[in-house]
Short mmCIF file of C-alpha atoms in Angstrom, two decimals:
data_model
loop_
_atom_site.label_atom_id
_atom_site.label_comp_id
_atom_site.label_asym_id
_atom_site.label_seq_id
_atom_site.Cartn_x
_atom_site.Cartn_y
_atom_site.Cartn_z
CA MET A 49 -20.80 -2.06 -17.24
CA GLY A 50 -17.74 -2.51 -18.58
CA ARG A 51 -14.57 -4.20 -17.02
CA HIS A 52 -11.56 -1.66 -17.80
CA LEU A 53 -8.82 -2.82 -15.57
CA GLY A 54 -7.33 -5.24 -12.71
CA ILE A 55 -4.57 -3.36 -10.37
CA VAL A 56 -2.51 -5.43 -8.42
CA ALA A 57 -1.23 -3.59 -5.38
CA ASP A 58 1.97 -4.41 -3.34
CA ASP A 59 0.29 -4.29 -0.21
CA PHE A 60 -3.22 -3.68 1.45
CA THR A 61 -2.85 0.04 2.81
CA GLY A 62 -1.89 1.12 -0.86
CA ALA A 63 -4.60 -1.01 -2.14
CA LEU A 64 -7.17 0.87 -0.12
CA MET A 65 -5.53 4.15 -1.03
CA VAL A 66 -5.94 3.98 -5.12
CA ALA A 67 -9.55 2.25 -4.22
CA GLY A 68 -10.65 5.00 -1.93
CA TYR A 69 -9.55 7.71 -4.45
CA ILE A 70 -11.22 6.24 -7.34
CA GLU A 71 -14.60 5.68 -5.58
CA GLY A 72 -14.17 9.36 -4.78
CA ALA A 73 -14.55 10.08 -8.90
CA GLY A 74 -18.00 7.84 -8.75
CA ILE A 75 -16.36 5.01 -10.15
CA TYR A 76 -17.27 1.92 -8.09
CA CYS A 77 -13.67 0.33 -7.03
CA PRO A 78 -13.69 -3.26 -4.59
CA VAL A 79 -10.78 -4.39 -2.95
CA VAL A 80 -10.08 -8.12 -2.81
CA PHE A 81 -7.56 -9.58 -1.15
CA ASP A 82 -8.25 -13.76 -2.50
CA HIS A 83 -9.31 -14.12 -6.22
CA ALA A 84 -12.50 -15.99 -5.10
CA GLY A 85 -13.66 -12.50 -4.10
CA LEU A 86 -13.87 -11.03 -7.62
CA ILE A 87 -16.33 -8.87 -8.41
CA PRO A 88 -16.80 -9.19 -12.40
CA GLU A 89 -19.30 -6.30 -12.75
CA ALA A 90 -16.57 -3.47 -11.41
CA PRO A 91 -15.07 -1.17 -14.18
CA ILE A 92 -12.15 -1.23 -11.95
CA ILE A 93 -10.71 -3.86 -9.16
CA VAL A 94 -7.78 -3.93 -6.71
CA ALA A 95 -6.25 -6.62 -5.17
CA GLY A 96 -4.49 -6.50 -1.91
CA THR A 97 -1.18 -8.27 -1.88
CA ARG A 98 2.07 -8.78 0.17
CA THR A 99 4.25 -8.51 -2.42
CA ARG A 100 6.47 -5.61 -1.80
CA THR A 101 8.75 -7.42 0.61
CA ILE A 102 8.47 -11.10 0.06
CA ALA A 103 10.71 -13.14 -1.97
CA VAL A 104 10.47 -12.90 -5.84
CA SER A 105 9.57 -15.94 -6.38
CA ASP A 106 6.59 -15.62 -4.04
CA ALA A 107 5.82 -12.09 -4.98
CA LEU A 108 5.84 -13.25 -8.67
CA ALA A 109 3.40 -16.49 -7.79
CA GLU A 110 1.02 -14.16 -6.21
CA LEU A 111 1.37 -11.79 -9.05
CA ALA A 112 0.47 -14.44 -11.66
CA ARG A 113 -2.39 -15.69 -9.43
CA MET A 114 -4.39 -12.61 -8.82
CA SER A 115 -3.86 -11.33 -12.73
CA ASP A 116 -4.70 -14.61 -14.25
CA ALA A 117 -8.11 -14.14 -12.00
CA PHE A 118 -8.34 -10.96 -13.47
CA VAL A 119 -7.70 -12.18 -17.51
CA GLN A 120 -10.01 -14.66 -16.25
CA ALA A 121 -13.13 -12.34 -15.14
CA GLY A 122 -12.73 -9.90 -18.74
CA TYR A 123 -10.21 -7.15 -17.16
CA ALA A 124 -7.96 -6.63 -20.72
CA ARG A 125 -5.80 -4.18 -19.08
CA LEU A 126 -3.41 -5.01 -15.84
CA ALA A 127 -1.36 -2.50 -13.84
CA TYR A 128 0.61 -2.97 -10.80
CA LYS A 129 0.48 -0.44 -7.68
CA ALA A 130 3.72 -0.14 -5.72
CA CYS A 131 4.47 2.40 -2.87
CA ALA A 132 5.17 6.22 -3.83
CA SER A 133 8.58 5.59 -2.75
CA PHE A 134 9.18 2.64 -4.83
CA ASP A 135 10.05 0.69 -1.41
CA SER A 136 12.54 -2.11 -3.22
CA THR A 137 15.99 -3.96 -2.74
CA ALA A 138 18.13 -4.25 -5.30
CA GLU A 139 16.81 -7.91 -6.16
CA GLY A 140 13.01 -6.60 -6.68
CA ASN A 141 10.44 -6.90 -6.41
CA ILE A 142 9.23 -3.89 -8.35
CA GLY A 143 11.35 -4.44 -11.39
CA PRO A 144 10.70 -8.55 -11.68
CA ALA A 145 7.09 -7.80 -11.61
CA ALA A 146 6.78 -5.44 -14.61
CA ASP A 147 8.83 -8.10 -16.63
CA PHE A 148 6.59 -10.11 -15.79
CA LEU A 149 3.28 -8.33 -16.90
CA ALA A 150 5.42 -7.03 -19.78
CA ASP A 151 5.97 -10.87 -20.75
CA ARG A 152 2.33 -11.84 -19.81
CA GLN A 153 0.51 -9.22 -22.30
CA GLY A 154 3.51 -8.77 -24.39
CA LEU A 155 3.38 -5.46 -24.14
CA ARG A 156 6.27 -3.23 -23.75
CA PRO A 157 7.78 -0.90 -22.96
CA VAL A 158 6.36 -0.88 -19.68
CA LEU A 159 5.32 2.56 -18.08
CA MET A 160 6.48 3.35 -14.71
CA SER A 161 5.88 5.87 -12.53
CA ALA A 162 6.74 6.77 -8.77
CA GLY A 163 5.80 9.28 -6.41
CA PHE A 164 3.00 10.99 -4.77
CA PRO A 165 3.27 14.70 -4.73
CA ARG A 166 0.07 15.79 -2.67
CA TYR A 167 2.32 13.78 0.51
CA GLY A 168 5.81 15.29 -0.66
CA THR A 169 7.20 12.39 -2.81
CA THR A 170 8.73 13.51 -5.97
CA VAL A 171 10.62 12.65 -9.01
CA HIS A 172 12.26 15.20 -10.81
CA GLN A 173 15.19 14.12 -13.35
CA GLY A 174 14.82 10.32 -12.04
CA HIS A 175 15.80 11.22 -8.89
CA LEU A 176 13.36 10.42 -5.90
CA PHE A 177 12.16 13.24 -3.36
CA TYR A 178 10.64 12.08 0.09
CA ARG A 179 9.40 15.25 2.32
CA GLY A 180 11.76 17.92 0.12
CA ARG A 181 15.07 15.50 0.60
CA LEU A 182 16.65 13.06 -1.74
CA VAL A 183 15.24 9.53 -0.44
CA SER A 184 18.50 8.37 0.60
CA ASP A 185 19.10 11.67 2.90
CA SER A 186 15.04 11.11 4.22
CA ILE A 187 13.88 8.81 7.26
CA LYS A 188 13.50 6.45 4.48
CA ARG A 189 16.81 5.34 5.16
CA PHE A 190 16.35 3.76 8.32
CA ASP A 191 13.28 1.34 7.08
CA PRO A 192 14.43 -2.27 8.24
CA LEU A 193 13.27 -4.14 4.97
CA THR A 194 14.12 -1.54 2.32
CA PRO A 195 16.14 1.43 3.03
CA MET A 196 16.44 2.93 -0.32
CA PRO A 197 19.98 3.78 -0.24
CA ASP A 198 19.97 5.17 -4.35
CA PRO A 199 17.52 8.49 -5.18
CA ASP A 200 18.45 7.80 -8.92
CA LEU A 201 15.44 5.13 -9.93
CA VAL A 202 16.87 4.54 -13.24
CA ARG A 203 20.09 3.40 -12.21
CA PHE A 204 17.97 1.47 -8.80
CA LEU A 205 15.69 -0.31 -10.92
CA SER A 206 18.23 -1.40 -13.34
CA LEU A 207 19.49 -3.82 -10.52
CA GLN A 208 16.12 -5.36 -10.37
CA THR A 209 15.49 -5.89 -14.60
CA PRO A 210 17.62 -7.06 -17.38
CA HIS A 211 15.88 -4.68 -19.56
CA PRO A 212 16.73 -1.11 -19.84
CA ILE A 213 15.64 1.56 -18.42
CA ALA A 214 14.99 4.56 -19.72
CA LEU A 215 13.71 8.21 -18.71
CA VAL A 216 10.89 10.81 -19.72
CA ASN A 217 11.42 13.59 -18.08
CA HIS A 218 9.36 16.52 -16.78
CA ALA A 219 10.23 19.02 -19.31
CA THR A 220 8.97 16.52 -22.23
CA LEU A 221 5.57 15.71 -19.90
CA VAL A 222 4.91 19.64 -19.86
CA ASN A 223 4.77 19.63 -23.45
CA GLY A 224 1.74 16.97 -23.43
CA ALA A 225 0.62 13.52 -23.85
CA GLY A 226 1.91 13.65 -27.70
CA ALA A 227 5.17 14.61 -26.83
CA ALA A 228 5.29 11.84 -24.24
CA GLY A 229 4.74 9.55 -26.62
CA GLU A 230 6.91 10.98 -29.21
CA ALA A 231 9.70 10.09 -26.48
CA VAL A 232 8.30 6.61 -25.16
CA ASP A 233 8.28 5.80 -29.08
CA ALA A 234 11.58 6.98 -29.49
CA LEU A 235 13.17 5.22 -26.69
CA ALA A 236 11.47 2.20 -27.36
CA ALA A 237 13.18 2.08 -30.61
CA GLU A 238 16.46 2.51 -28.56
CA GLY A 239 15.90 -0.55 -26.75
CA ALA A 240 14.30 0.54 -23.61
CA GLY A 241 12.14 -2.03 -22.03
CA HIS A 242 10.89 0.22 -19.35
CA VAL A 243 10.34 3.79 -19.30
CA LEU A 244 10.27 6.06 -16.36
CA PHE A 245 8.32 9.39 -15.89
CA ASP A 246 9.01 12.35 -13.88
CA MET A 247 6.18 12.80 -11.35
CA SER A 248 7.23 16.25 -10.04
CA ASP A 249 3.73 17.69 -10.11
CA ASP A 250 0.12 15.74 -10.48
CA ASN A 251 -0.14 16.70 -13.94
CA ASP A 252 2.64 14.50 -15.18
CA ALA A 253 0.51 11.93 -13.55
CA GLU A 254 -2.37 13.39 -16.05
CA VAL A 255 0.04 13.02 -19.12
CA ALA A 256 0.91 10.00 -18.75
CA ALA A 257 -2.24 8.59 -17.83
CA GLU A 258 -3.43 10.19 -21.27
CA LEU A 259 -0.80 8.32 -22.87
CA ALA A 260 -1.15 5.07 -21.40
CA CYS A 261 -4.95 5.17 -21.97
CA ALA A 262 -4.53 5.63 -25.69
CA ARG A 263 -2.47 2.62 -26.40
CA PRO A 264 -2.41 -0.56 -24.95
CA SER A 265 -0.32 -0.78 -21.93
CA VAL A 266 1.20 -2.21 -18.94
CA VAL A 267 1.65 0.54 -16.19
CA VAL A 268 3.78 -0.03 -12.93
CA ALA A 269 3.36 3.06 -10.78
CA SER A 270 2.10 4.44 -7.33
CA ASP A 271 -1.06 6.26 -6.79
CA PRO A 272 -0.80 8.96 -8.88
CA LEU A 273 -0.55 7.77 -12.51
CA ILE A 274 -2.57 4.42 -11.23
CA ILE A 275 -5.51 6.72 -9.76
CA ALA A 276 -5.55 9.09 -13.23
CA TYR A 277 -5.03 5.99 -15.44
CA ALA A 278 -8.49 4.03 -13.91
CA CYS A 279 -10.24 6.95 -13.96
CA ARG A 280 -9.93 8.18 -17.59
CA LEU A 281 -10.56 4.16 -18.77
CA ALA A 282 -13.88 4.20 -16.66
CA ARG A 283 -14.78 7.63 -16.71
CA ALA A 284 -17.86 6.86 -18.76
CA GLU A 285 -19.27 4.35 -16.55
CA PRO A 286 -22.00 5.23 -14.40
CA ALA A 287 -21.94 5.18 -10.43
CA HIS A 288 -22.48 2.19 -8.99
CA PRO A 289 -26.03 2.08 -7.44
CA MET A 290 -24.82 0.16 -4.12
CA PRO A 291 -25.03 2.68 -1.19
CA PRO A 292 -21.71 4.16 0.23
CA PRO A 293 -20.40 1.78 3.03
CA ARG A 294 -21.16 2.43 6.79
CA HIS A 295 -18.68 1.49 9.59
CA ALA A 296 -19.51 -1.34 11.73
CA ASP A 297 -20.76 -1.26 15.22
CA GLY A 298 -18.54 -2.48 18.65
CA PRO A 299 -15.21 -1.99 20.43
CA ALA A 300 -12.37 -1.03 18.69
CA ALA A 301 -8.62 -1.47 18.79
CA VAL A 302 -5.43 0.16 17.62
CA ILE A 303 -2.66 -2.53 16.35
CA ALA A 304 0.99 -0.96 15.14
CA GLY A 305 3.15 -3.02 13.71
CA SER A 306 5.58 0.21 11.87
CA VAL A 307 9.03 1.03 13.17
CA GLY A 308 9.95 4.58 13.25
CA PRO A 309 9.64 7.95 14.99
CA VAL A 310 6.21 8.47 13.48
CA VAL A 311 4.03 5.70 14.50
CA LEU A 312 5.79 6.02 18.39
CA ARG A 313 4.84 9.91 18.39
CA GLN A 314 1.58 8.89 17.30
CA LEU A 315 1.30 5.62 19.94
CA ASP A 316 2.21 8.39 22.74
CA VAL A 317 -0.77 11.02 22.01
CA PHE A 318 -2.78 8.02 21.81
CA GLY A 319 -1.56 6.99 25.31
CA GLU A 320 -2.07 10.06 26.67
CA ALA A 321 -5.92 8.90 26.72
CA HIS A 322 -5.99 5.66 26.05
CA PRO A 323 -4.01 2.44 27.36
CA VAL A 324 -0.97 1.18 25.15
CA LEU A 325 0.68 -2.15 25.28
CA THR A 326 4.08 -2.78 24.01
CA VAL A 327 4.95 -6.60 23.02
CA ASP A 328 8.97 -6.84 22.83
CA LEU A 329 9.48 -9.29 20.01
CA LEU A 330 12.46 -11.08 21.86
CA ASP A 331 10.38 -11.90 24.90
CA PRO A 332 11.34 -14.98 26.52
CA ARG A 333 7.87 -16.49 26.75
CA GLY A 334 8.05 -16.74 22.91
CA GLU A 335 5.14 -15.89 20.68
CA ALA A 336 2.11 -18.08 22.17
CA GLY A 337 3.25 -16.63 25.17
CA MET A 338 3.53 -13.13 24.29
CA ILE A 339 0.16 -13.41 22.11
CA ALA A 340 -1.46 -14.84 25.31
CA ALA A 341 -0.56 -12.27 27.37
CA ALA A 342 -1.47 -9.29 25.46
CA LEU A 343 -4.96 -10.85 24.94
CA GLU A 344 -5.38 -11.49 28.40
CA TRP A 345 -4.09 -7.68 29.03
CA ALA A 346 -6.61 -6.29 26.67
CA ILE A 347 -9.92 -8.17 27.67
CA PRO A 348 -10.60 -5.84 30.43
CA PHE A 349 -10.89 -2.82 27.78
CA VAL A 350 -12.44 -4.64 25.28
CA GLY A 351 -16.31 -2.83 24.54
CA ALA A 352 -15.49 -0.19 27.64
CA ARG A 353 -12.70 2.06 25.90
CA PRO A 354 -10.17 1.56 22.87
CA PHE A 355 -6.78 0.20 23.57
CA ALA A 356 -3.59 -0.12 21.59
CA ILE A 357 -1.73 -3.11 21.22
CA SER A 358 1.87 -2.56 19.37
CA SER A 359 5.65 -4.24 18.72
CA ALA A 360 6.79 -0.38 17.61
CA THR A 361 9.79 0.53 19.61
CA ASP A 362 12.75 2.98 18.66
CA ALA A 363 16.12 2.80 16.60
CA GLU A 364 17.58 0.70 19.38
CA GLY A 365 14.82 -1.70 19.89
CA VAL A 366 14.34 -2.47 16.35
CA GLU A 367 18.22 -3.01 16.17
CA ARG A 368 18.48 -5.36 18.96
CA ALA A 369 15.48 -7.47 17.53
CA GLN A 370 16.97 -7.76 13.95
CA ARG A 371 20.27 -8.75 15.86
CA MET A 372 19.05 -11.62 16.93
CA LEU A 373 16.20 -12.48 14.59
CA GLY A 374 17.25 -10.39 11.50
CA PRO A 375 15.55 -8.09 9.72
CA LEU A 376 13.18 -10.32 8.02
CA GLY A 377 12.52 -12.33 10.78
CA ALA A 378 11.89 -9.58 13.09
CA ALA A 379 9.43 -8.16 10.51
CA ARG A 380 7.95 -11.55 10.26
CA ARG A 381 7.52 -12.18 13.89
CA ALA A 382 5.84 -9.16 14.47
CA GLU A 383 3.07 -9.65 11.85
CA HIS A 384 2.33 -12.86 12.91
CA VAL A 385 1.91 -11.98 16.75
CA LEU A 386 0.08 -8.97 15.84
CA GLY A 387 -2.09 -10.80 13.60
CA THR A 388 -3.21 -13.39 15.98
CA ILE A 389 -3.43 -10.81 18.27
CA ALA A 390 -6.19 -9.39 15.86
CA LYS A 391 -7.81 -12.47 15.66
CA GLY A 392 -8.47 -12.97 19.22
CA LEU A 393 -9.68 -9.27 20.07
CA TYR A 394 -11.72 -10.07 17.05
CA GLU A 395 -13.13 -13.46 18.48
CA ARG A 396 -13.42 -11.79 21.99
CA GLY A 397 -15.66 -8.83 20.12
CA VAL A 398 -13.68 -5.80 18.98
CA THR A 399 -14.98 -5.23 15.22
CA ARG A 400 -13.17 -1.71 14.80
CA PHE A 401 -9.75 -1.92 13.94
CA VAL A 402 -7.06 0.86 13.46
CA VAL A 403 -4.01 -0.49 11.81
CA ALA A 404 -0.59 1.23 11.64
CA GLY A 405 1.70 -0.08 9.36
CA GLY A 406 1.65 -1.68 5.69
CA GLU A 407 3.07 -5.39 6.22
CA THR A 408 1.21 -5.49 9.41
CA SER A 409 -2.08 -4.26 7.73
CA GLY A 410 -1.63 -7.11 5.60
CA ALA A 411 -1.00 -9.39 8.89
CA VAL A 412 -4.45 -8.21 10.55
CA VAL A 413 -6.59 -8.53 7.25
CA SER A 414 -5.03 -12.23 6.39
CA ALA A 415 -5.61 -12.98 9.91
CA LEU A 416 -8.99 -12.21 9.98
CA GLY A 417 -9.75 -13.84 7.04
CA ILE A 418 -11.03 -10.84 5.43
CA GLY A 419 -11.91 -11.91 1.40
CA ALA A 420 -13.00 -8.34 0.15
CA VAL A 421 -13.66 -4.79 1.35
CA ARG A 422 -15.15 -1.56 0.38
CA ALA A 423 -12.91 1.29 0.35
CA PHE A 424 -14.61 4.60 1.96
CA PRO A 425 -13.39 7.33 -0.63
CA GLU A 426 -11.54 10.46 0.48
CA GLY A 427 -12.20 12.12 3.84
CA PRO A 428 -10.79 14.50 6.49
CA LEU A 429 -7.77 11.78 6.94
CA GLY A 430 -7.61 11.14 3.47
CA THR A 431 -8.25 7.48 2.32
CA GLY A 432 -7.36 3.62 4.27
CA PHE A 433 -11.22 3.73 5.37
CA CYS A 434 -12.98 0.34 4.54
CA VAL A 435 -15.19 -2.68 5.71
CA ALA A 436 -15.55 -5.78 5.09
CA GLU A 437 -17.98 -7.06 2.65
CA GLY A 438 -19.98 -10.34 3.87
CA GLY A 439 -20.33 -11.77 7.10
CA THR A 440 -20.09 -10.33 10.13
CA PRO A 441 -19.29 -6.43 9.62
CA ILE A 442 -15.49 -5.37 10.65
CA SER A 443 -14.47 -1.95 10.11
CA LEU A 444 -10.80 -1.27 9.57
CA TYR A 445 -8.71 2.31 8.46
CA LEU A 446 -5.28 1.15 7.36
CA LYS A 447 -2.49 3.25 7.24
CA PRO A 448 0.99 3.42 6.15
CA GLY A 449 3.17 3.41 9.21
CA LYS A 450 5.31 6.85 8.19
CA LEU A 451 2.29 8.62 7.25
CA GLY A 452 -0.45 10.67 9.38
CA ALA A 453 -0.65 13.71 12.07
CA ASP A 454 0.22 12.87 15.62
CA ASP A 455 -3.02 12.71 16.97
CA VAL A 456 -4.33 10.14 13.24
CA LEU A 457 -5.18 7.36 15.79
CA LEU A 458 -7.28 9.02 17.56
CA ARG A 459 -8.70 10.96 14.93
CA ALA A 460 -9.19 8.14 13.00
CA LEU A 461 -11.68 6.53 15.98
CA ASP A 462 -13.82 9.70 16.10
CA LEU A 463 -14.32 9.11 12.46
CA MET A 464 -15.39 5.45 12.88
CA ASN A 465 -18.10 6.22 15.82
CA ALA A 466 -19.44 9.38 13.29
#
């Protein structure tokens, strides 16, 4: 079995999402959260990291650690997976990650692509749209850490890298990989260090993937291009003989750390059937006190019925926490509190977790000490289900905070019981 591509994802939910689609194509694709958990015989492998919102220097150190481990295991091609809306700031971390991999591999221009058309995120003429609106006019403008004020990705990403960024638009991509390749070569001759592809529809991803496979490439992209690229590279590989994963038995809990109206509505619907506790990040008892109180509250429900513990709040609550702790401080406190609560719940018998929020997912998986998981292929809720490999079985459903129907938390629990 060949080792074709090592993918470093900038958060844990994104890692599971691409792995689930690749597994659905019949290609074995484990997800690791620690380089010690690498499985060298896998044709495609994904690392879930937390590089989306941490400091640039820390993100590059994590990217170096995982990419070095992949190359040492025999993966000659590397890719960096960012979220569909390319959540980032003027400092990074997408541009710095692209520059790091380009320098490490000695390959330019980097091939870049944002968007995920099936979920309403597209890029046309280099402009990012989220659910039919420019990202700067969408709910993404309320993101506490990466509000994305500029929809022009060429202009915005140019703030993150000293290397010029150029665009291959949809009108060129509809003419196929040959035309796209000629455009990339011309832009590279003019000095482009990165080339961004439009993502107006799924065909744009297929054309870009065909081009990327035809030449040595560094790819920095969201889900559609990463998935299409991986599947093309490994399409001649037989399906891995391991059976598909099964969910763990045992009590279940929901952990929600995202912010905004989507997750609040999901918690409201969940709360109509099950108990919900919202922790206050400004609780005067401090972190240890609020963690202990949350675990004491949860004990009567463990094994008796599902329940949720959340730090999610409305815009006023977010503003109050950020005013006292700073945007990053509030986010990190929420992650630490919820991750520690999840660990305490596991120690009290909970083995199935539904987690809302990319950063929260990273905190929970890290707190549980999970080194590797096997992703489930796409199902009724898309991707995001996985089981921990080795040790005591743990099942997880990790979802981005801003995705999913109102009843997604309830449905996820039902599917874990199926």
